[in-house]
Amino acid sequence: MLLTHWRELSRNRANFYFVLAFPFIMLFLFLGLNKVVGAGQPGGPDFSTLVVPMALCLSLSLTCMTLTAGPIAEYREQGTLRILGTTPVSRAGFIGTHLAVRFALTLALTIAVAGVGVALGITPVSALWKAALVTVPSSVLFLGLGYILGSLMGSAQAATSVTPLLAVAIMFLSGIGMPLEHMSDAVVRVMDMLPTAYFGDLLYWVAGSPLQRHSTAVDALVSAACAVVVVPIAVKTFRWEARKN
């Protein structure tokens, strides 16, 4: 069944490769900006502390949500989830392997992003094991959000279209797309009330960035608490069959 899920995952090649490549595209894009208008120029901003956390944020959120929401909505549209009830394949086993494939892919992708940072000398070697550690609660959170979106969206196309926008919104609300140190005190106070800010702070910890503002324990606790809240909602909203008009 794992092989079946992998084939299904890579069936839409354009979307699959975009999700895998986009974090690296953003990483090298901002490194290029850093050379042009950043640290390479007198008084210019230094983007090197942002690029790895940004790529990690996209690899976690975009991979989990996009590659979960779209296929789940498609399964429901095609009646695959309903048909499962008439086969020897258990629904729990189907969902379990569906999640396992996406978790393994997300784990490999985040470690690869951290590895690029290490190879470029902008993150310490410890980023490798830190990225693997953070992937566990983060993937639970974003896979849960993917299931919620896949359940609420009426079609696979709608789910696939919304998730990249949500991933980019999370990146900015986490204080990674625009560092909080460059914002006003009023904006920072508002951002500190959002759980996304603690998720972004946790990614700064992975990258060994000086931009981390809270303790790692607080960041991890808030992120894990969000995952604990999202999972029951995902279970509650999940539907095996399409709604009848």
Short mmCIF file of C-alpha atoms in Angstrom, two decimals, residues 24-159:
data_model
loop_
_atom_site.label_atom_id
_atom_site.label_comp_id
_atom_site.label_asym_id
_atom_site.label_seq_id
_atom_site.Cartn_x
_atom_site.Cartn_y
_atom_site.Cartn_z
CA PHE A 24 15.11 25.43 -2.61
CA ILE A 25 14.09 28.04 -5.19
CA MET A 26 13.26 30.50 -2.42
CA LEU A 27 16.46 29.65 -0.55
CA PHE A 28 18.72 30.40 -3.51
CA LEU A 29 16.61 33.40 -4.59
CA PHE A 30 17.12 35.13 -1.25
CA LEU A 31 20.77 34.17 -1.18
CA GLY A 32 21.07 35.92 -4.54
CA LEU A 33 19.29 38.97 -3.16
CA ASN A 34 21.70 38.91 -0.27
CA LYS A 35 24.59 39.25 -2.71
CA VAL A 36 22.94 42.07 -4.67
CA VAL A 37 21.27 44.27 -2.04
CA GLY A 38 22.11 42.56 1.23
CA ALA A 39 25.27 41.92 3.16
CA GLY A 40 27.38 42.42 0.06
CA GLN A 41 26.51 46.14 0.06
CA PRO A 42 27.46 48.71 2.73
CA GLY A 43 24.60 49.04 5.20
CA GLY A 44 22.50 46.45 3.36
CA PRO A 45 20.31 43.90 5.18
CA ASP A 46 21.64 40.39 5.74
CA PHE A 47 19.21 37.74 4.45
CA SER A 48 21.49 34.81 5.27
CA THR A 49 19.82 34.32 8.66
CA LEU A 50 16.42 34.03 6.96
CA VAL A 51 16.93 31.72 4.01
CA VAL A 52 17.13 28.36 5.79
CA PRO A 53 14.22 29.04 8.20
CA MET A 54 12.17 30.26 5.23
CA ALA A 55 12.93 27.15 3.19
CA LEU A 56 12.20 24.94 6.21
CA CYS A 57 8.86 26.67 6.76
CA LEU A 58 7.87 26.05 3.14
CA SER A 59 9.11 22.47 3.09
CA LEU A 60 7.07 21.63 6.18
CA SER A 61 3.85 23.51 5.48
CA LEU A 62 3.67 23.29 1.69
CA THR A 63 4.63 19.62 1.44
CA CYS A 64 2.27 18.41 4.14
CA MET A 65 -0.75 20.51 3.24
CA THR A 66 -0.59 20.48 -0.57
CA LEU A 67 0.22 16.79 -0.95
CA THR A 68 -2.49 15.87 1.55
CA ALA A 69 -5.43 18.20 0.90
CA GLY A 70 -5.56 17.71 -2.88
CA PRO A 71 -5.35 13.90 -2.94
CA ILE A 72 -7.84 13.49 -0.07
CA ALA A 73 -10.37 15.72 -1.86
CA GLU A 74 -9.73 13.78 -5.07
CA TYR A 75 -10.22 10.42 -3.35
CA ARG A 76 -13.56 11.64 -2.05
CA GLU A 77 -14.63 13.02 -5.44
CA GLN A 78 -13.83 9.74 -7.16
CA GLY A 79 -15.49 7.64 -4.46
CA THR A 80 -12.25 5.87 -3.56
CA LEU A 81 -12.75 6.36 0.17
CA ARG A 82 -16.31 5.02 -0.05
CA ILE A 83 -15.21 1.96 -2.04
CA LEU A 84 -12.59 1.14 0.61
CA GLY A 85 -15.42 0.17 2.91
CA THR A 86 -16.28 -2.74 0.59
CA THR A 87 -12.72 -4.12 0.31
CA PRO A 88 -10.46 -6.08 2.69
CA VAL A 89 -8.26 -2.98 2.99
CA SER A 90 -9.00 -1.23 6.26
CA ARG A 91 -9.66 2.47 6.17
CA ALA A 92 -7.35 2.97 9.15
CA GLY A 93 -4.54 1.18 7.33
CA PHE A 94 -5.15 3.26 4.22
CA ILE A 95 -4.96 6.54 6.15
CA GLY A 96 -1.96 5.35 8.14
CA THR A 97 0.11 4.57 5.07
CA HIS A 98 -1.14 7.77 3.42
CA LEU A 99 0.31 9.74 6.34
CA ALA A 100 3.50 7.67 6.56
CA VAL A 101 4.52 8.40 2.96
CA ARG A 102 4.03 12.13 3.42
CA PHE A 103 5.85 12.19 6.73
CA ALA A 104 8.84 10.36 5.24
CA LEU A 105 8.93 12.75 2.29
CA THR A 106 8.70 15.81 4.56
CA LEU A 107 11.44 14.48 6.83
CA ALA A 108 13.77 13.88 3.88
CA LEU A 109 13.02 17.31 2.44
CA THR A 110 13.65 19.23 5.68
CA ILE A 111 16.93 17.40 6.28
CA ALA A 112 17.93 18.19 2.69
CA VAL A 113 17.17 21.89 3.24
CA ALA A 114 19.22 21.90 6.44
CA GLY A 115 21.98 20.04 4.57
CA VAL A 116 22.13 22.75 1.92
CA GLY A 117 22.46 25.34 4.67
CA VAL A 118 25.31 23.36 6.23
CA ALA A 119 27.03 22.92 2.85
CA LEU A 120 26.82 26.66 2.20
CA GLY A 121 28.18 27.45 5.65
CA ILE A 122 25.15 29.44 6.80
CA THR A 123 23.88 26.92 9.37
CA PRO A 124 25.73 24.69 11.86
CA VAL A 125 25.87 20.91 11.46
CA SER A 126 23.47 20.63 14.40
CA ALA A 127 20.74 21.92 12.06
CA LEU A 128 20.50 18.41 10.59
CA TRP A 129 19.29 16.70 13.76
CA LYS A 130 17.33 19.75 14.86
CA ALA A 131 15.44 19.77 11.54
CA ALA A 132 14.61 16.07 11.97
CA LEU A 133 13.41 16.71 15.53
CA VAL A 134 11.19 19.66 14.59
CA THR A 135 9.69 17.75 11.66
CA VAL A 136 7.80 15.40 14.00
CA PRO A 137 5.37 17.86 15.69
CA SER A 138 5.33 20.19 12.69
CA SER A 139 4.33 17.46 10.24
CA VAL A 140 1.56 16.34 12.60
CA LEU A 141 0.28 19.93 12.66
CA PHE A 142 0.41 20.52 8.91
CA LEU A 143 -0.80 17.06 7.92
CA GLY A 144 -3.77 17.72 10.19
CA LEU A 145 -4.39 21.04 8.47
CA GLY A 146 -4.10 19.26 5.13
CA TYR A 147 -6.81 16.81 6.14
CA ILE A 148 -9.04 19.65 7.33
CA LEU A 149 -8.63 21.50 4.03
CA GLY A 150 -9.15 18.30 2.05
CA SER A 151 -12.39 17.71 3.95
CA LEU A 152 -13.73 21.26 3.64
CA MET A 153 -12.79 21.95 0.02
CA GLY A 154 -15.29 20.87 -2.60
CA SER A 155 -12.71 19.74 -5.13
CA ALA A 156 -9.10 18.64 -5.42
CA GLN A 157 -8.30 21.63 -7.62
CA ALA A 158 -9.61 24.07 -5.01
CA ALA A 159 -7.65 22.36 -2.23
#
